[in-house]
Short mmCIF file of C-alpha atoms in Angstrom, two decimals:
data_model
loop_
_atom_site.label_atom_id
_atom_site.label_comp_id
_atom_site.label_asym_id
_atom_site.label_seq_id
_atom_site.Cartn_x
_atom_site.Cartn_y
_atom_site.Cartn_z
CA MET A 1 128.90 90.59 109.93
CA SER A 2 125.39 90.47 108.18
CA VAL A 3 124.85 92.26 105.09
CA SER A 4 121.75 95.13 105.78
CA LEU A 5 119.34 95.84 102.84
CA GLU A 6 117.52 98.38 105.16
CA THR A 7 116.73 101.61 103.00
CA THR A 8 114.37 104.93 103.46
CA TYR A 9 112.38 105.71 100.23
CA LEU A 10 110.10 108.65 100.19
CA GLY A 11 110.82 108.84 103.91
CA LEU A 12 109.23 105.30 104.24
CA LYS A 13 111.56 102.85 106.18
CA LEU A 14 112.14 99.60 104.04
CA SER A 15 113.59 96.39 104.50
CA SER A 16 115.14 95.84 101.26
CA PRO A 17 115.07 98.14 98.31
CA LEU A 18 113.09 95.35 95.94
CA ILE A 19 109.84 96.81 94.97
CA PRO A 20 107.32 94.76 92.93
CA SER A 21 106.12 97.72 90.66
CA ALA A 22 102.68 98.36 89.76
CA SER A 23 101.69 95.54 87.84
CA PRO A 24 98.59 92.72 87.91
CA LEU A 25 100.48 90.91 90.73
CA SER A 26 99.08 93.39 93.45
CA LYS A 27 95.80 92.19 92.38
CA SER A 28 95.88 89.24 94.76
CA LEU A 29 95.96 89.17 98.33
CA ASP A 30 97.87 86.17 98.82
CA THR A 31 100.32 86.82 96.19
CA VAL A 32 101.33 90.38 98.15
CA LYS A 33 101.71 88.50 101.19
CA ALA A 34 104.18 86.11 99.38
CA LEU A 35 105.96 89.08 98.13
CA GLU A 36 106.07 90.42 101.51
CA GLU A 37 107.40 87.37 103.11
CA ILE A 38 110.15 86.73 100.49
CA GLY A 39 111.79 89.69 100.92
CA ALA A 40 109.82 92.89 98.98
CA GLY A 41 110.47 96.07 100.91
CA ALA A 42 107.23 97.86 99.65
CA ILE A 43 104.30 97.21 97.06
CA VAL A 44 103.03 99.58 94.49
CA LEU A 45 99.47 98.63 93.68
CA TYR A 46 98.22 98.37 90.03
CA SER A 47 97.49 101.61 88.19
CA LEU A 48 94.13 103.07 89.16
CA PHE A 49 93.23 104.63 85.36
CA GLU A 50 90.86 107.48 85.06
CA GLU A 51 89.48 105.91 81.44
CA ASP A 52 88.75 102.57 83.77
CA ILE A 53 86.82 104.70 86.29
CA GLU A 54 84.37 106.56 83.34
CA LYS A 55 84.01 103.27 81.51
CA GLU A 56 82.70 101.32 84.51
CA ALA A 57 80.62 104.37 85.70
CA LEU A 58 79.45 104.76 82.00
CA HIS A 59 78.44 100.56 81.88
CA LEU A 60 76.68 100.89 85.16
CA GLU A 61 74.67 103.94 83.77
CA ARG A 62 73.50 101.90 80.56
CA SER A 63 72.52 98.69 82.67
CA LEU A 64 70.38 100.81 84.91
CA THR A 65 68.88 102.87 82.71
CA VAL A 66 68.20 100.41 79.55
CA GLY A 67 64.60 100.26 78.47
CA SER A 68 63.40 102.79 81.02
CA GLU A 69 62.39 105.00 78.16
CA SER A 70 60.20 102.14 76.55
CA PHE A 71 58.49 100.93 79.24
CA ALA A 72 57.04 102.86 81.97
CA GLU A 73 57.25 100.11 84.55
CA ALA A 74 60.58 100.10 84.40
CA LEU A 75 61.27 103.08 85.85
CA SER A 76 60.09 101.72 89.19
CA TYR A 77 61.76 98.25 88.72
CA VAL A 78 65.03 99.37 89.30
CA PRO A 79 65.19 100.38 92.79
CA GLU A 80 67.86 102.31 94.28
CA ILE A 81 70.83 100.51 95.62
CA PRO A 82 72.38 101.60 99.06
CA GLY A 83 75.67 101.63 99.10
CA LEU A 84 76.26 101.32 95.54
CA ARG A 85 79.87 101.28 94.90
CA ILE A 86 81.33 103.02 91.07
CA GLY A 87 84.20 104.76 90.22
CA PRO A 88 87.37 104.22 92.42
CA GLU A 89 85.43 102.45 95.35
CA TYR A 90 86.72 98.82 94.17
CA TYR A 91 90.32 100.11 93.78
CA LEU A 92 89.83 101.88 97.15
CA ASP A 93 88.62 98.75 98.99
CA HIS A 94 91.32 96.35 97.65
CA LEU A 95 94.28 99.16 98.94
CA ARG A 96 92.31 98.83 102.27
CA ARG A 97 92.27 95.32 102.05
CA VAL A 98 96.12 95.00 101.02
CA LYS A 99 96.88 97.39 104.15
CA GLU A 100 95.33 95.01 106.46
CA THR A 101 97.21 91.81 104.80
CA VAL A 102 100.86 93.35 105.15
CA ALA A 103 103.03 95.35 107.28
CA ILE A 104 105.37 96.54 104.61
CA PRO A 105 104.59 100.54 102.73
CA VAL A 106 101.72 100.03 100.32
CA ILE A 107 102.11 102.66 97.73
CA ALA A 108 99.04 103.49 95.34
CA SER A 109 99.39 104.09 91.77
CA LEU A 110 97.07 106.82 90.08
CA ASN A 111 97.02 107.61 85.91
CA ALA A 112 94.53 110.25 85.34
CA GLN A 113 94.12 113.04 82.26
CA SER A 114 92.10 115.69 83.72
CA PRO A 115 93.04 118.20 86.64
CA GLY A 116 90.31 117.92 88.37
CA GLN A 117 90.47 114.04 88.66
CA TRP A 118 94.19 114.14 89.60
CA ILE A 119 93.18 115.93 93.02
CA LYS A 120 90.50 113.69 93.62
CA PHE A 121 91.50 110.47 93.34
CA SER A 122 94.46 111.62 95.40
CA LYS A 123 92.84 112.59 98.36
CA LEU A 124 90.55 109.25 98.01
CA LEU A 125 93.59 107.44 98.04
CA GLU A 126 95.09 109.04 101.13
CA GLN A 127 92.25 108.29 102.82
CA ALA A 128 92.04 105.11 102.02
CA GLY A 129 95.34 104.71 103.73
CA ALA A 130 98.10 104.31 100.78
CA ASP A 131 101.41 105.14 102.39
CA ALA A 132 102.55 106.96 99.56
CA LEU A 133 101.40 107.61 96.10
CA GLU A 134 103.31 107.13 92.48
CA LEU A 135 101.91 109.82 89.96
CA ASN A 136 102.02 107.98 86.60
CA ILE A 137 102.47 110.44 84.18
CA TYR A 138 101.45 108.46 81.07
CA SER A 139 100.39 110.44 77.84
CA ILE A 140 101.80 111.11 74.30
CA PRO A 141 101.20 114.51 73.26
CA CYS A 142 99.53 114.79 69.66
CA ASP A 143 99.04 118.30 69.93
CA PRO A 144 101.09 120.07 66.99
CA THR A 145 99.93 123.45 68.60
CA MET A 146 101.22 122.58 72.04
CA SER A 147 105.18 123.64 72.66
CA SER A 148 107.12 121.17 75.11
CA SER A 149 107.01 124.21 77.19
CA ASP A 150 103.49 124.07 77.43
CA LEU A 151 103.22 120.56 78.07
CA GLU A 152 105.97 120.80 80.85
CA GLN A 153 103.53 123.81 82.53
CA LYS A 154 100.86 120.91 82.24
CA TYR A 155 102.52 118.48 84.04
CA LEU A 156 103.77 120.75 86.71
CA GLU A 157 100.40 122.35 87.56
CA ILE A 158 98.94 118.41 87.98
CA ILE A 159 101.71 117.78 90.11
CA ARG A 160 101.80 120.80 92.17
CA SER A 161 98.08 120.61 92.48
CA CYS A 162 98.12 117.07 94.09
CA ARG A 163 101.19 118.01 96.24
CA GLN A 164 99.34 120.64 98.07
CA SER A 165 96.12 118.66 98.21
CA ILE A 166 97.43 115.52 100.22
CA LYS A 167 99.88 115.04 103.00
CA ILE A 168 101.23 111.66 102.44
CA PRO A 169 105.04 111.18 100.15
CA ILE A 170 104.76 111.26 96.38
CA ALA A 171 106.71 110.00 93.70
CA VAL A 172 106.47 110.93 90.03
CA LYS A 173 106.87 108.14 87.25
CA LEU A 174 108.03 109.74 84.09
CA SER A 175 109.23 108.88 80.57
CA PRO A 176 112.58 109.96 79.35
CA TYR A 177 111.10 112.22 76.43
CA PHE A 178 111.95 115.34 77.41
CA THR A 179 114.07 118.07 76.17
CA ASN A 180 115.80 118.73 79.07
CA PHE A 181 115.07 116.59 81.72
CA LEU A 182 117.64 117.67 84.33
CA SER A 183 115.49 121.19 83.98
CA PHE A 184 112.19 119.75 84.66
CA SER A 185 113.25 117.29 87.52
CA THR A 186 114.66 120.43 89.06
CA GLU A 187 111.38 122.00 88.93
CA LEU A 188 109.62 119.14 90.02
CA ALA A 189 111.81 118.99 93.07
CA LYS A 190 110.80 122.51 93.51
CA ILE A 191 107.02 121.64 93.78
CA GLY A 192 107.93 119.20 97.13
CA ILE A 193 107.57 115.71 95.68
CA ASN A 194 109.76 113.30 97.65
CA GLY A 195 110.67 111.15 94.51
CA LEU A 196 111.11 110.01 90.80
CA VAL A 197 110.53 106.74 89.38
CA LEU A 198 112.39 106.50 86.10
CA PHE A 199 111.29 105.47 83.75
CA ASN A 200 107.84 104.75 82.18
CA ARG A 201 107.72 102.10 79.23
CA PHE A 202 105.19 103.44 76.64
CA PHE A 203 103.50 100.12 75.16
CA GLN A 204 103.61 101.33 71.20
CA PRO A 205 100.86 99.68 68.85
CA ASP A 206 102.21 97.13 66.08
CA ILE A 207 101.26 96.74 62.78
CA ASP A 208 99.22 93.14 61.63
CA LEU A 209 100.31 92.80 57.79
CA GLU A 210 98.05 89.87 57.43
CA ASN A 211 95.10 91.86 58.79
CA LEU A 212 95.97 95.52 58.24
CA ASN A 213 95.08 96.16 61.89
CA VAL A 214 97.14 98.50 64.36
CA GLU A 215 97.25 96.50 67.59
CA PRO A 216 98.84 96.88 70.98
CA ARG A 217 101.61 94.89 71.75
CA ILE A 218 102.83 94.49 75.33
CA THR A 219 106.36 93.16 75.68
CA LEU A 220 108.56 92.55 78.62
CA SER A 221 111.53 94.47 79.41
CA THR A 222 115.02 93.89 78.42
CA GLU A 223 118.32 94.57 80.02
CA SER A 224 119.31 96.81 77.36
CA GLU A 225 116.44 99.27 78.79
CA LEU A 226 118.33 99.49 82.14
CA LEU A 227 121.16 101.68 80.81
CA LEU A 228 118.89 104.61 79.83
CA ARG A 229 117.71 104.24 83.63
CA ILE A 230 121.08 104.23 85.31
CA THR A 231 122.64 107.26 82.95
CA TRP A 232 119.69 109.75 84.15
CA ILE A 233 119.81 108.40 87.68
CA GLY A 234 123.32 108.61 87.71
CA ILE A 235 123.55 112.25 86.56
CA LEU A 236 120.64 113.47 88.74
CA TYR A 237 121.98 111.85 92.14
CA ASP A 238 123.06 114.21 94.41
CA ARG A 239 122.11 117.07 92.09
CA ILE A 240 118.34 117.00 93.02
CA LYS A 241 117.65 116.14 96.69
CA LEU A 242 115.15 113.48 95.39
CA ASP A 243 115.08 109.29 96.06
CA PHE A 244 115.46 107.82 92.83
CA SER A 245 113.61 104.34 91.96
CA ALA A 246 114.80 102.51 88.96
CA THR A 247 112.32 100.61 87.07
CA GLY A 248 112.51 98.94 83.72
CA GLY A 249 115.24 96.39 82.59
CA VAL A 250 115.85 95.11 86.45
CA LEU A 251 116.07 91.32 85.77
CA SER A 252 118.78 90.24 87.91
CA ALA A 253 121.08 90.90 90.97
CA SER A 254 123.42 92.59 88.90
CA ASP A 255 120.86 94.62 87.13
CA ALA A 256 119.75 95.97 90.61
CA LEU A 257 122.94 96.57 91.54
CA LYS A 258 124.07 98.81 88.84
CA ALA A 259 120.79 100.93 89.58
CA ILE A 260 121.73 101.19 93.10
CA LEU A 261 125.40 101.87 92.35
CA SER A 262 124.42 104.94 90.00
CA GLY A 263 122.33 105.98 92.72
CA ALA A 264 118.57 104.53 93.17
CA THR A 265 117.06 104.44 96.38
CA THR A 266 114.99 101.39 95.16
CA VAL A 267 114.36 99.05 92.22
CA GLN A 268 111.13 98.39 90.84
CA LEU A 269 110.42 94.47 89.51
CA CYS A 270 107.96 93.63 87.08
CA SER A 271 109.24 91.47 83.91
CA ALA A 272 111.19 89.30 85.71
CA LEU A 273 108.63 88.44 88.28
CA LEU A 274 106.25 87.74 85.81
CA PHE A 275 108.65 85.59 83.78
CA HIS A 276 110.35 83.84 86.53
CA GLY A 277 107.70 83.75 88.90
CA ILE A 278 107.42 85.67 92.11
CA ASP A 279 110.10 83.62 94.18
CA TYR A 280 112.52 85.22 92.09
CA LEU A 281 112.47 88.49 94.07
CA LYS A 282 114.23 86.25 96.38
CA THR A 283 117.05 85.16 94.06
CA ILE A 284 117.51 88.90 93.42
CA LYS A 285 117.73 89.43 97.00
CA ASN A 286 120.58 86.67 97.97
CA GLY A 287 122.55 88.03 94.92
CA ILE A 288 122.69 91.23 96.37
CA ILE A 289 123.64 90.19 99.58
CA GLU A 290 126.19 87.48 98.28
CA TRP A 291 128.05 90.43 96.05
CA MET A 292 128.12 93.27 98.72
CA GLU A 293 129.53 90.44 100.93
CA LYS A 294 132.09 89.43 98.12
CA LYS A 295 133.06 93.17 98.08
CA GLY A 296 133.02 93.81 101.50
CA TYR A 297 130.16 96.19 101.63
CA TYR A 298 127.60 95.27 104.76
CA SER A 299 124.79 98.27 104.17
CA VAL A 300 122.91 98.76 100.96
CA GLU A 301 123.31 102.77 102.05
CA SER A 302 126.99 102.36 101.66
CA ILE A 303 126.93 101.49 97.92
CA ARG A 304 124.37 103.78 97.02
CA GLY A 305 125.66 106.41 94.33
CA ILE A 306 129.30 105.50 94.16
CA LEU A 307 129.34 105.04 90.53
CA SER A 308 127.18 108.35 90.33
CA GLN A 309 128.43 110.78 87.99
CA LYS A 310 129.43 112.99 90.89
CA ASN A 311 131.46 109.99 92.38
CA CYS A 312 132.65 108.18 89.00
CA PRO A 313 136.46 108.72 88.76
CA ASP A 314 135.49 109.40 85.06
CA PRO A 315 132.04 111.68 84.81
CA SER A 316 132.52 111.92 81.67
CA SER A 317 131.48 108.80 81.16
CA TYR A 318 128.05 109.38 81.29
CA GLU A 319 128.32 112.54 78.75
CA ARG A 320 129.39 112.72 75.35
CA ALA A 321 133.03 112.29 75.53
CA GLN A 322 132.29 108.91 76.02
CA TYR A 323 129.90 108.32 73.28
CA VAL A 324 132.51 109.78 70.95
CA TYR A 325 135.44 107.16 72.59
CA ALA A 326 132.77 104.19 72.39
CA LEU A 327 131.81 105.03 68.75
CA SER A 328 135.65 105.01 67.92
CA VAL A 329 136.86 101.96 69.29
CA TYR A 330 133.72 99.74 68.29
CA PRO A 331 134.99 97.65 65.24
CA SER A 332 132.89 97.74 61.96
CA PRO A 333 132.02 94.77 60.97
CA SER A 334 132.89 95.00 57.28
CA ILE A 335 136.49 96.04 58.32
CA SER A 336 137.03 93.18 60.58
CA GLY A 337 135.65 90.98 57.67
CA LEU A 338 138.16 92.29 55.63
CA GLU A 339 141.01 91.74 58.03
CA LYS A 340 140.21 88.27 58.63
CA LYS A 341 140.44 87.47 54.49
#
């Protein structure tokens, strides 16, 4: 009996729970096609950022107007350009080309700031043929007058507006930094979204001691980051009727299986593919199949959530009791050193 990795995510039928996440990998049509051929269930396009659109429009405006005030003839020198593509047009065209290239679902990724832009771009992405939309809520609040409640309401209003504006499925990609993540997730489910992507990784700045600069640093994820993902997916599974996609820290077949066992519908891959190459997706896929055959499971649906908090033999493993136990049994280096003497 063969193992089936088929699943349904955001209402979309997938041949596999493995999804390349939003990254530069999706900028190449050849790469996207290759990912489909080696077993990707869907593809998340690199993110459309509002800042990039504004920067592009500003650069174009400067290019067309430079010198026009100094030289009268410049006003007639720059002709109108029919069909000029600015703003999100390049992204939308790429989305259309990807849709023409692959048969698997294509999920657009959007990261905006102003509420009006969220709605505008959501509609454009739907019209361009996106099968679903991943709303990437990526911002670090720095306003001391904004309470956590105010911030959550702002997010909810943005997501609600997008939900009301488009018909395609919506997943929301969040950071874990909420006072009560379960409560906020419950409110998101009430809005009518279809899934949560957990979690966003903030790229934090580093300090250059030699040049006394603050500089951005991008690091690949590590397996230790997976623990936070499976903790919250395990808690949320079957308590909130949403699909969950684990992203961050999925570097092997074992990591993918842990996420699915905790309740994830899909797992998103980025760092593993950037480090090992895209063929590594097939290695992960084969590793999942091998483990399932060994354990006597023949459907990925049959293993989803069997170790979530709801189904775990020891539900306290997800709560404080397990935290206290872990600390009590972990050996102290200093005590161990004394015992050896």
